[in-house]
Short mmCIF file of C-alpha atoms in Angstrom, two decimals:
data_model
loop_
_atom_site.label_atom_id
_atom_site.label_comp_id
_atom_site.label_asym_id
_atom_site.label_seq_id
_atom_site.Cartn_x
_atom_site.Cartn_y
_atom_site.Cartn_z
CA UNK A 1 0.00 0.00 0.00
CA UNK A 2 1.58 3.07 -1.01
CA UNK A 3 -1.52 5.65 -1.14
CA UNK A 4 -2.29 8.11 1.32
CA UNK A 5 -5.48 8.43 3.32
CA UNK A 6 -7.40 11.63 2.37
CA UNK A 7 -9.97 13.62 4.32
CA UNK A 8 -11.40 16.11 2.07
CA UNK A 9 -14.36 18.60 3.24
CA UNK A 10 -16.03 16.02 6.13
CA UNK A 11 -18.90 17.85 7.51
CA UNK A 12 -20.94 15.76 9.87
CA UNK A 13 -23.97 16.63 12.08
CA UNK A 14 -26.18 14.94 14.80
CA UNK A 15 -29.58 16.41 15.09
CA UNK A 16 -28.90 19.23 13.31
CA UNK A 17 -26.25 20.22 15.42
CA UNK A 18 -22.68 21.09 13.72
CA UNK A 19 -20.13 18.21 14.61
CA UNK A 20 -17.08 19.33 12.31
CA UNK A 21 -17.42 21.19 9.03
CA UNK A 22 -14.95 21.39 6.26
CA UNK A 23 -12.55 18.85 7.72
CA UNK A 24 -9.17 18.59 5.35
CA UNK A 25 -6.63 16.44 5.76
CA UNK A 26 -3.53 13.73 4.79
CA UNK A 27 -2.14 10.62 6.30
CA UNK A 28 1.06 9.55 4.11
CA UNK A 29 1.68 6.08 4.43
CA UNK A 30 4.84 5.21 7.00
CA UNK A 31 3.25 8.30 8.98
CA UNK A 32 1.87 8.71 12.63
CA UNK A 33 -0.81 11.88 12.83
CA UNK A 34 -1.89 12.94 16.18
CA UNK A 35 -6.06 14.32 15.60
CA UNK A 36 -6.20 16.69 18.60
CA UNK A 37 -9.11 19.19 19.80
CA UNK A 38 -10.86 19.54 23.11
CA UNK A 39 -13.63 16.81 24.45
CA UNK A 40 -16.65 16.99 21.95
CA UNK A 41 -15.27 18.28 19.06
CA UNK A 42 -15.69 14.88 17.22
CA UNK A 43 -12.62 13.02 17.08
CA UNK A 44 -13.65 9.75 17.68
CA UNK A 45 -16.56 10.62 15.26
CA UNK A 46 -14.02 11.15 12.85
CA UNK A 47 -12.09 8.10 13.46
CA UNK A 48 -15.31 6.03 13.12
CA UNK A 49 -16.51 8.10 9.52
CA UNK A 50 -12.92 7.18 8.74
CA UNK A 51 -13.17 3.52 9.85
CA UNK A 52 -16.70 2.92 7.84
CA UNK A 53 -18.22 2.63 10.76
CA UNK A 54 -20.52 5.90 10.47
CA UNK A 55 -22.08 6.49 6.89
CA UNK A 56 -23.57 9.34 6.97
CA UNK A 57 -21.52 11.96 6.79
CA UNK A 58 -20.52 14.81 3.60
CA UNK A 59 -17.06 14.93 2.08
CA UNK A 60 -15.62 12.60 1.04
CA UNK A 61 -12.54 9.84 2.27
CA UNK A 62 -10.52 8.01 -0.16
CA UNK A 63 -7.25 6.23 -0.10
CA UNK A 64 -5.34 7.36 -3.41
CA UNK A 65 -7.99 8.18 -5.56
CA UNK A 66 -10.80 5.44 -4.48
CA UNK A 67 -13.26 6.61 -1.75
CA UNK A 68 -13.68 4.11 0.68
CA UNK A 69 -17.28 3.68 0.44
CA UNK A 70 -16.18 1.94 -3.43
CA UNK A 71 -14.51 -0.42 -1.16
CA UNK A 72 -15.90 -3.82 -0.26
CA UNK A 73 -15.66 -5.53 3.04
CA UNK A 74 -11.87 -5.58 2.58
CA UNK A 75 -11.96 -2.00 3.66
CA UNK A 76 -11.90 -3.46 7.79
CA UNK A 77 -8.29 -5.24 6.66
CA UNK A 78 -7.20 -1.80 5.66
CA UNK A 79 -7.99 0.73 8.17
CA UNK A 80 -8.70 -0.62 11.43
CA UNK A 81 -10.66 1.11 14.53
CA UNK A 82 -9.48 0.52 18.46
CA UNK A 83 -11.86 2.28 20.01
CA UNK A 84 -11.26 3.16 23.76
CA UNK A 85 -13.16 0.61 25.35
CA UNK A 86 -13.27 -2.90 25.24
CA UNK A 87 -14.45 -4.60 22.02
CA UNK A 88 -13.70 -8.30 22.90
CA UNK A 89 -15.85 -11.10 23.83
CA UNK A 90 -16.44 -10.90 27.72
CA UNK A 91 -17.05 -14.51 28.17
CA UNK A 92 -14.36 -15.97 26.39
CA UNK A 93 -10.46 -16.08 27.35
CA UNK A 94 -7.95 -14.29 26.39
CA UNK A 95 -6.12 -16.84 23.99
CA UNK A 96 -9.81 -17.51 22.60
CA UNK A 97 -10.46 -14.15 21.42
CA UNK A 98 -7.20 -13.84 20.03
CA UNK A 99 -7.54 -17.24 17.78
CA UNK A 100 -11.28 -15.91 17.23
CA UNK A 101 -9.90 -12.96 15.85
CA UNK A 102 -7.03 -14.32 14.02
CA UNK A 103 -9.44 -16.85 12.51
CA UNK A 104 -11.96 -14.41 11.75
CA UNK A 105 -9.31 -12.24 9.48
CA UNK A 106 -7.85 -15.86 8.07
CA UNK A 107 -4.06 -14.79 9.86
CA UNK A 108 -1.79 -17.65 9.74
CA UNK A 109 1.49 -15.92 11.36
CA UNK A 110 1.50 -17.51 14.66
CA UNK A 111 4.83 -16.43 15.55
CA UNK A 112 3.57 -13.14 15.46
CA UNK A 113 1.26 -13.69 18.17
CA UNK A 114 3.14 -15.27 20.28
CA UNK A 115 5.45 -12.35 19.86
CA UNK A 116 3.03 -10.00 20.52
CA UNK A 117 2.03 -11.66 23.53
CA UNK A 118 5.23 -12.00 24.95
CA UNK A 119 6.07 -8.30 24.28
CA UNK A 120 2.72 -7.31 26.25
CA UNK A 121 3.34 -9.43 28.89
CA UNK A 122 0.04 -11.44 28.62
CA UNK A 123 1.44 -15.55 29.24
CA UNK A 124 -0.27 -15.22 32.68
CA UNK A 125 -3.74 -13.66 31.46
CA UNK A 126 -4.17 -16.35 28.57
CA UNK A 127 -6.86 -18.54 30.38
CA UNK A 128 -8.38 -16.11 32.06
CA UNK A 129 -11.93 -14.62 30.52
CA UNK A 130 -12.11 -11.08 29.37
CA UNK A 131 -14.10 -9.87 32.66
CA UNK A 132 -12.09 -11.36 34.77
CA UNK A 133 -9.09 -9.07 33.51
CA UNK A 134 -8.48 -5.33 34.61
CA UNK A 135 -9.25 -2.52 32.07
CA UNK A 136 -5.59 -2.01 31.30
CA UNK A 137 -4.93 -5.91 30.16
CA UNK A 138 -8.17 -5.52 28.05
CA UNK A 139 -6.86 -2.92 26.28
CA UNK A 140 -3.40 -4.54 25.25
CA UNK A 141 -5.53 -7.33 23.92
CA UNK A 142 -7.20 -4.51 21.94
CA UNK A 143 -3.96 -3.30 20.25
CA UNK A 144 -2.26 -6.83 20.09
CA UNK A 145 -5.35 -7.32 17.76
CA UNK A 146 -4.71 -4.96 15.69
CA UNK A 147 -1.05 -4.81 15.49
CA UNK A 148 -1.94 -9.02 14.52
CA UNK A 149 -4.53 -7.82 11.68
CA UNK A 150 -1.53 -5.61 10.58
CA UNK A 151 -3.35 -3.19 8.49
CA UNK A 152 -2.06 -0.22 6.19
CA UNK A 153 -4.21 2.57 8.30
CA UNK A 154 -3.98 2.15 12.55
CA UNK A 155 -6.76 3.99 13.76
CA UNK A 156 -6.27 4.33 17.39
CA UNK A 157 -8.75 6.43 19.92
CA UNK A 158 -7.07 6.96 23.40
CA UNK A 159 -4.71 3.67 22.81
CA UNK A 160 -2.80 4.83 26.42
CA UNK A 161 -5.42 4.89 28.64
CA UNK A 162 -5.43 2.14 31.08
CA UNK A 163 -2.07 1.60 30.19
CA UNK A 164 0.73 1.67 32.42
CA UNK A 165 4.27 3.39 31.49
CA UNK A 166 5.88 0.31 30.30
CA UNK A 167 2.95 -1.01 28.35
CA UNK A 168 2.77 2.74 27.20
CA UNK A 169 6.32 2.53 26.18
CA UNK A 170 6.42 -1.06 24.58
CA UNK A 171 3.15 0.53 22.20
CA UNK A 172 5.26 3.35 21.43
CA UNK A 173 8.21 0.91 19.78
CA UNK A 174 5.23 -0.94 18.52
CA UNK A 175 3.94 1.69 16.52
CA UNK A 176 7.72 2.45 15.36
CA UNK A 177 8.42 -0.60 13.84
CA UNK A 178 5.03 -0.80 12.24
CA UNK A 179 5.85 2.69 10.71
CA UNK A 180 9.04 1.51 9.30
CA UNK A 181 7.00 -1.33 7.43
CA UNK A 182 5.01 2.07 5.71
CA UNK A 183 2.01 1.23 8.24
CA UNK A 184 0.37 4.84 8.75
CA UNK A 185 -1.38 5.73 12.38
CA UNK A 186 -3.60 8.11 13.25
CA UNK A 187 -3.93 8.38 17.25
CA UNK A 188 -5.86 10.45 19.58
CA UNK A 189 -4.62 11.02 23.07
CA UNK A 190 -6.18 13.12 26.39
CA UNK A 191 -3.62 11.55 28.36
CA UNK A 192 -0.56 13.11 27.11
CA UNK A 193 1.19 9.77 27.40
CA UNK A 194 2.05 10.54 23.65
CA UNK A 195 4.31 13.12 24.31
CA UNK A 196 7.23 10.62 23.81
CA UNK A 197 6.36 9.58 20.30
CA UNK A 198 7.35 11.53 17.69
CA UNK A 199 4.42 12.65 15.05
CA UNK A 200 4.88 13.59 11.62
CA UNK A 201 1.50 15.89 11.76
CA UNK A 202 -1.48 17.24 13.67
CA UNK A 203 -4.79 17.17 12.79
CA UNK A 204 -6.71 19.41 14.78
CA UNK A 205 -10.24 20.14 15.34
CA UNK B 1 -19.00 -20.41 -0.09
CA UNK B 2 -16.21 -22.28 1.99
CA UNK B 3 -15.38 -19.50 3.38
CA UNK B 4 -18.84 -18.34 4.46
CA UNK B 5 -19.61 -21.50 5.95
CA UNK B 6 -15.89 -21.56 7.59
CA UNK B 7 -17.21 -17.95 9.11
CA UNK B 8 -20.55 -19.00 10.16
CA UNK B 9 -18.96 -22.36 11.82
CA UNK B 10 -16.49 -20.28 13.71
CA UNK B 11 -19.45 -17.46 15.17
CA UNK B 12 -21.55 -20.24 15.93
CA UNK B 13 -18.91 -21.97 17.72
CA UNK B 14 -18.07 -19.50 19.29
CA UNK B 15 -21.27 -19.33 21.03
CA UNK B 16 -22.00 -22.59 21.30
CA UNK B 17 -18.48 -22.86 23.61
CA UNK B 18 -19.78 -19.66 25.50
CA UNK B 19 -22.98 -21.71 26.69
CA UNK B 20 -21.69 -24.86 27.36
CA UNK B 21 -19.62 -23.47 29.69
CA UNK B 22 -21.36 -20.11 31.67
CA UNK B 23 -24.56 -21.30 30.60
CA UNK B 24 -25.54 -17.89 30.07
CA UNK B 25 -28.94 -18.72 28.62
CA UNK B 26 -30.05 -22.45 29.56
CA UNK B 27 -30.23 -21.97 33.29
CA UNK B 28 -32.43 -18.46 32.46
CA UNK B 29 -34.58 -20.66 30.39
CA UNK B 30 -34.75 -23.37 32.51
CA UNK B 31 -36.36 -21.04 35.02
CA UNK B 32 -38.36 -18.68 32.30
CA UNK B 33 -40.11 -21.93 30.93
CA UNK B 34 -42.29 -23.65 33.30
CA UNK B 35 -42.83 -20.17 35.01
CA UNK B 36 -44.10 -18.82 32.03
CA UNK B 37 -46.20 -22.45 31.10
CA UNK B 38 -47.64 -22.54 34.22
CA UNK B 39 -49.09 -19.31 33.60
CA UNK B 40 -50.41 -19.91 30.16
CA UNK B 41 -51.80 -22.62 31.25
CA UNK B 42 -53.49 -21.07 34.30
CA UNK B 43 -54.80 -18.06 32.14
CA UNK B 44 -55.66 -20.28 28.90
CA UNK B 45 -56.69 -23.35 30.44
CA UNK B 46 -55.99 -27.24 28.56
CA UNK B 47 -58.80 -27.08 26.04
CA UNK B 48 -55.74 -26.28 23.34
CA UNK B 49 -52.87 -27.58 24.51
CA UNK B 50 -51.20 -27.52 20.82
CA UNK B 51 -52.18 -23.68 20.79
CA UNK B 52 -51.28 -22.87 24.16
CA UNK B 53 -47.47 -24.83 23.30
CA UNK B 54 -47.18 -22.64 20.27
CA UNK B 55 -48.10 -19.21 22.32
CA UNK B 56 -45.51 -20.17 25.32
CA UNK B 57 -42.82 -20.74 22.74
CA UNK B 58 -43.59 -17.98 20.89
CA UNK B 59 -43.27 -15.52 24.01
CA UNK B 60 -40.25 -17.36 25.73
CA UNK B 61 -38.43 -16.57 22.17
CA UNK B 62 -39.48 -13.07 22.19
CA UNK B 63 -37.43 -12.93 25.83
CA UNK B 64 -34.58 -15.02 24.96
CA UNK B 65 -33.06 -13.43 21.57
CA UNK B 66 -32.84 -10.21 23.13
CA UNK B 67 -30.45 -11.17 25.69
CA UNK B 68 -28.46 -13.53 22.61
CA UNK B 69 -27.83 -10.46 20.63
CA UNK B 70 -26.78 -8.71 23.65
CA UNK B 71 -23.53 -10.98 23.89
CA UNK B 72 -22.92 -9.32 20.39
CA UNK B 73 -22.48 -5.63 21.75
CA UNK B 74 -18.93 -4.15 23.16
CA UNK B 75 -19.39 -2.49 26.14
CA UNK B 76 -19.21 1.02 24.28
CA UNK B 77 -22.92 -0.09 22.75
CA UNK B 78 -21.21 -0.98 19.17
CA UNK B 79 -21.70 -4.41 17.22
CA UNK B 80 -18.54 -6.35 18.31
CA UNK B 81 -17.71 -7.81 14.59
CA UNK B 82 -18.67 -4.22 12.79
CA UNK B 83 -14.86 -3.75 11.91
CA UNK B 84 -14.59 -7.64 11.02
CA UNK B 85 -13.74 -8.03 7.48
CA UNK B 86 -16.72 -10.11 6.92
CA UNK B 87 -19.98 -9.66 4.95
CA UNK B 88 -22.08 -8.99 8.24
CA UNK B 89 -24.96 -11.25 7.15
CA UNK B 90 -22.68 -14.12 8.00
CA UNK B 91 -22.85 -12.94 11.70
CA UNK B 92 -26.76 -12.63 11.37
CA UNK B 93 -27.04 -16.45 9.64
CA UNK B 94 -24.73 -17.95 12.91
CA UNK B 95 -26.97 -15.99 15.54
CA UNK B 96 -29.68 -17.32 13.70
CA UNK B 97 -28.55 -20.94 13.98
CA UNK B 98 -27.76 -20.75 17.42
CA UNK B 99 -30.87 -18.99 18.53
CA UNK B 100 -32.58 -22.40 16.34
CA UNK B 101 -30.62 -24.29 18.83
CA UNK B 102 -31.50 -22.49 21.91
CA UNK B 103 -35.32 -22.36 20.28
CA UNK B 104 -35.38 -26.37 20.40
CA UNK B 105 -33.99 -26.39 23.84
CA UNK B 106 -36.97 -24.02 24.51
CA UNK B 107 -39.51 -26.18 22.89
CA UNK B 108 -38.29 -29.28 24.89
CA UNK B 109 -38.71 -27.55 28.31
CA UNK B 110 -42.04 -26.46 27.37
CA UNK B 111 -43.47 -29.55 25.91
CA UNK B 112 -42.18 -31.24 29.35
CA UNK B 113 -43.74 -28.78 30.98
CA UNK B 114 -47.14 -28.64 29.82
CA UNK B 115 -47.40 -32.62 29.60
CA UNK B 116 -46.78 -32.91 33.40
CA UNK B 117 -49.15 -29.79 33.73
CA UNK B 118 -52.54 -31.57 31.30
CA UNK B 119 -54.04 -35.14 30.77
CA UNK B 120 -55.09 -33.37 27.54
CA UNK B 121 -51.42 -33.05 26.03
CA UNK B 122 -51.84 -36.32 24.12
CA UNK B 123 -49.74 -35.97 19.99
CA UNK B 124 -52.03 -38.30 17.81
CA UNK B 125 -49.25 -37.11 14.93
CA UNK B 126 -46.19 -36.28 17.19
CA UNK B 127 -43.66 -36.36 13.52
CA UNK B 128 -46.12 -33.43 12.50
CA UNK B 129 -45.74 -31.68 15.54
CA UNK B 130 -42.13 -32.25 15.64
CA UNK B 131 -41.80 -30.93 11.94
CA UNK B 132 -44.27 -28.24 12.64
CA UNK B 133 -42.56 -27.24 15.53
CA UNK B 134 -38.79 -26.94 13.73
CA UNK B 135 -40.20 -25.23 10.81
CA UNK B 136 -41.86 -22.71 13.23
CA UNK B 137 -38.49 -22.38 15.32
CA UNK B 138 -36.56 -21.56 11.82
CA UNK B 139 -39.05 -19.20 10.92
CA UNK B 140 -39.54 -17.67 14.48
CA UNK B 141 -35.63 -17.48 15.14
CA UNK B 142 -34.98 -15.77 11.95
CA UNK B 143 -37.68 -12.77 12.27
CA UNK B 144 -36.63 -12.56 16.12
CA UNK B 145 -33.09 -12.70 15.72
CA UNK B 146 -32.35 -10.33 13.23
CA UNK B 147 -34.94 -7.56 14.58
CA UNK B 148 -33.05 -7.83 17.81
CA UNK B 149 -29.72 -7.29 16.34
CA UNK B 150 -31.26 -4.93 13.85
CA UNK B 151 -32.52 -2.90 17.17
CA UNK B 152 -29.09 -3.25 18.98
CA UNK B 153 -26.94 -0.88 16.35
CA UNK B 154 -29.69 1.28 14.36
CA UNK B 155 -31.46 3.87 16.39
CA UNK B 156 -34.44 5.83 15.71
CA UNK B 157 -36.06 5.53 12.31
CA UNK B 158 -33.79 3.16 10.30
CA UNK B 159 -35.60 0.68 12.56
CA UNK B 160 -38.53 0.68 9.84
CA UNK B 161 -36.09 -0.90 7.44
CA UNK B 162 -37.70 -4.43 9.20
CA UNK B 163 -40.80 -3.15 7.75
CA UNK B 164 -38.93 -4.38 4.43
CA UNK B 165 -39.58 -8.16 5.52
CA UNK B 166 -43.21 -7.57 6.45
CA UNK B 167 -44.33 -9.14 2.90
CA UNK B 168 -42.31 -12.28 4.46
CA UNK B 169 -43.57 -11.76 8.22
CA UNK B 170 -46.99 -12.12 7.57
CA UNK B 171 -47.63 -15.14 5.21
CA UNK B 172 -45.32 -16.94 8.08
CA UNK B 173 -47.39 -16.16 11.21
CA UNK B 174 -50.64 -17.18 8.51
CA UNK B 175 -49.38 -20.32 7.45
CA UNK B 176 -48.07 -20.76 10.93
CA UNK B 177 -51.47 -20.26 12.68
CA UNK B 178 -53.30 -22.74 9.86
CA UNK B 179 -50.53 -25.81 9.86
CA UNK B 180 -51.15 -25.54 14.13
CA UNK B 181 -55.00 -26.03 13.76
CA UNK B 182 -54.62 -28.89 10.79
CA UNK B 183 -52.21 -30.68 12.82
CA UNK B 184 -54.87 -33.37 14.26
CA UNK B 185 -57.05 -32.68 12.35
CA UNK B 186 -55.27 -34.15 9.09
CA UNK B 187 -53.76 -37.84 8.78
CA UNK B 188 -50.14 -37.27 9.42
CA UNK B 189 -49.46 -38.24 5.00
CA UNK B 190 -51.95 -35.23 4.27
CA UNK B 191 -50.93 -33.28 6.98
CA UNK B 192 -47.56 -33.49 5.38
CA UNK B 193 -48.79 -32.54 1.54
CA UNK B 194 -51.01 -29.55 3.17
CA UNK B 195 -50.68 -26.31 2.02
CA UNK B 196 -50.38 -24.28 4.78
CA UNK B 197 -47.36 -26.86 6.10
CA UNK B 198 -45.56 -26.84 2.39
CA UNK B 199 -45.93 -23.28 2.50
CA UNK B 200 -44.26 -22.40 5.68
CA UNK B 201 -41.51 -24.63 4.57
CA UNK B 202 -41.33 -22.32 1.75
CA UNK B 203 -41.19 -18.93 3.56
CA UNK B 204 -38.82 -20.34 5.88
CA UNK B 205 -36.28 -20.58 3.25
CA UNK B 206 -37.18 -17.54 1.94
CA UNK B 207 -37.01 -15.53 6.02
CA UNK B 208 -33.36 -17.66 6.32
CA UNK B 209 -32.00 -16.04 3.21
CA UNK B 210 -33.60 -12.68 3.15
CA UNK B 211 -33.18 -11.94 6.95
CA UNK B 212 -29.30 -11.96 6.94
CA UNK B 213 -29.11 -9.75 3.64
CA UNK B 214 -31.62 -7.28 5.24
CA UNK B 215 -29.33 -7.49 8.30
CA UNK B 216 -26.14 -7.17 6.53
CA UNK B 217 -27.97 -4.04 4.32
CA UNK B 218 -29.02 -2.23 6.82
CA UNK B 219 -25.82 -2.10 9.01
CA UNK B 220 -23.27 -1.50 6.36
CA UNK B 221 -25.48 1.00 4.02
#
C-alpha cells in the first residue's frame, strides 16, 4: 500500500447540530498523525466516519484516488478502529479471542502472536476470561489485535489509557516498527502519554 | 461459499463454547419456561394444549433473543464484529442458527412442561408436531433474531427498514397459525402434503436467506 489516506471537506452533524465542518486532511503512508481538539469536538466521530463505521456523513474519504465507500468488506483489513473501550468477547479467554480474531481475518502468522504476547506481557492472562481481567490488560488485547490484523491505516482512539508506562512505552516501539513497514497511524490522546512519540502531523479540530 | 460456511462455523462456535460453559442462557430458560407455562396454562386453560405450546414458545423466544444479541455488543454499545472483514450477514445467519438451537432447547422444556401440567397433552401425529414445531423455530428465530440485532446498532427511524420483511412476516405467522390447527385434524401423510405446512416450509427458506441480507444491508449502508 503506497496511497495516502485523504480527508477532504467532512462535515458531519447529529440532530442538526454542527459536529465538524470542512474537515481537510492527509495521512502519508509510513506516517503517525496525532487528531487533537478539546472533548466533543468529534474526534472519535471522525475516526469512526474514517473507519466505515458511520455512513452518513458529507465529504468525502478516499485512499489514493478510491473513496472508501467503493470499497468492499476488505476496507476493515485496511484501516482498522481501536476504540477506547473494550471490544472483545467478555465470556471468552484471552487466547480464545485472540484465535477468534485471528481466525476471523484468516491470519496464519503464529509467531507473530506469540510475539506479541510476549512483548505485552500477557502468558499469565491467557486462560483467564475477558471480565475477569483489569481494564488495562483488556486494552493490550485490543492493540495486540490490531497490530496481529496488521493493516495499512492504525486507527487508534485513546490507545494509552489504562495503560501503564511500560505497556505505554512497549506501544510506542510498537507503533515504530510498524511505521518503518510504511504502516500509517492516526492516534488520539487526552492523556498526554504521547508526548514521547514523535508525530509527523497534527490534525486538529 | 467455503469461506462463508468456515465464518458462520467459527461465530456459531463461538457461542456454542460460551454456553456450554457459563450457561448464560439455559439456566435463564430453565427457570423462564415452566414459570411462564404454568401461567399460560393457568390463564388459557388445557382445552388447546397444541395452541397454548405454540403461544408459550412464541413468548419465551421473544425474551430469549434479546439477551443472545446482547452478547454481540462491546461495552461502548457498538456491534462487536462491525470492523470484522466479513460480509455482516454471516454474523446474522450464525446468531440465527444458534438462537434455532437455543429455540429447540426451549420447545423441549415447554413440551415437558405442559405434559406434566394436562391429561389433555396427548400428539395423535407427534412427527407433524415435531416438523411443525422446527419449521416454526426456523421461521420464528430468523424474524426474532435479526430484529433484535437490527434494534441493537440502528437507532431511531432506520428501525422501519424491518418493515422491508413484512411481505415475508406475515404469510409466516398465517401459514403458521393454519398448519397448528390442521395438525390433528389431518392424517399425518396429508398433513404433510397440506398447504399451509408446504408453504411455511417455503417462507422459511425464503425468512433464512432474506433476513441476513436485510441485516447485513441495513448495518453496512
Amino acid at each position: 500500500m503506497d496511497k495516502s489516506l485523504i480527508v477532504k471537506n467532512l462535515n458531519k452533524s447529529f440532530n442538526n447540530l454542527n459536529v465538524f465542518h470542512g474537515i481537510s486532511f492527509e495521512v502519508k503512508p509510513g506516517t503517525i498523525v496525532n487528531l487533537s481538539g478539546p472533548n466533543g469536538s468529534g474526534k472519535t466521530t471522525l475516526m469512526r466516519i474514517i473507519s466505515s463505521q458511520i455512513l452518513d456523513y458529507e465529504g468525502e474519504v478516499a485512499i489514493g484516488d478510491k473513496n472508501i465507500i467503493d470499497f468492499d468488506k476488505e476496507i476493515f483489513s485496511i484501516i482498522y478502529y481501536v476504540a477506547p473501550y473494550s471490544s472483545l468477547y467478555e465470556h471468552l479467554t484471552l487466547s480464545e479471542n485472540i484465535n477468534f480474531f485471528i481466525a476471523l481475518n484468516n491470519l496464519k502468522d503464529k509467531n507473530q502472536k506469540n510475539l506479541l504476547i510476549k512483548r505485552f506481557k500477557l502468558e499469565s492472562h491467557l486462560s483467564r476470561k475477558i471480565h475477569e481481567l483489569s481494564d488495562g490488560t483488556r486494552k493490550k488485547v485490543s492493540i495486540l489485535i490490531l497490530f496481529l490484523i496488521n493493516p495499512d491505516f492504525c486507527i487508534l482512539d485513546e490507545p494509552y489509557t489504562y495503560l501503564d508506562e511500560e505497556s505505554s512505552l512497549v506501544l510506542n516501539e510498537l507503533i515504530y516498527d510498524y511505521q518503518k513497514q510504511g504502516k500509517s497511524f492516526l492516534i488520539t490522546d487526552n492523556s498526554l502519554a504521547s508526548k514521547n512519540l514523535n508525530f509527523n502531523g497534527v490534525v486538529e479540530l | 461459499m467455503d469461506s462463508f460456511i468456515q465464518k458462520v462455523i467459527l461465530i456459531f462456535m463461538k457461542d456454542l463454547k460460551t454456553e456450554i460453559r457459563e450457561k448464560l442462557n439455559v439456566v435463564y430458560l430453565f427457570i423462564l419456561c415452566p414459570t411462564l407455562s404454568l401461567i399460560m396454562f393457568i390463564f388459557l386453560g388445557e382445552k388447546s394444549m397444541v395452541e397454548l405450546f405454540f403461544l408459550t414458545c412464541l413468548i419465551v423466544a421473544l425474551v430469549a433473543n434479546q439477551r443472545i444479541s446482547r452478547q454481540e455488543i462491546s461495552v461502548g454499545g457498538e456491534l462487536i464484529l462491525i470492523s470484522a472483514p466479513i460480509d455482516l450477514s454471516i454474523l446474522c445467519f450464525s446468531k440465527i442458527l444458534f438462537f434455532i438451537f437455543i429455540n429447540v432447547f426451549i420447545n423441549i422444556i415447554v413440551f415437558i412442561t405442559l405434559f406434566m401440567l394436562s391429561n389433555n397433552f396427548i400428539l395423535i401425529d407427534f412427527i407433524g408436531f415435531s416438523f411443525l414445531c422446527l419449521l416454526f423455530t426456523i421461521g420464528l428465530s430468523s424474524i426474532l433474531c435479526t430484529f433484535s440485532l437490527m434494534l441493537e446498532r440502528i437507532k431511531g427511524e432506520g428501525q422501519f427498514m424491518f418493515i422491508l420483511i413484512y411481505p415475508l412476516i406475515v404469510p409466516f405467522l398465517v401459514l403458521s397459525y393454519n398448519s397448528i390447527n390442521l395438525l390433528g385434524l389431518l392424517p399425518s401423510e396429508e398433513f404433510f402434503s397440506s398447504f399451509a405446512l408446504q408453504g411455511l416450509a417455503a417462507f422459511d427458506i425464503l425468512l433464512l436467506t432474506i433476513c441476513p441480507i436485510l441485516f447485513s444491508y441495513s448495518i453496512r449502508r
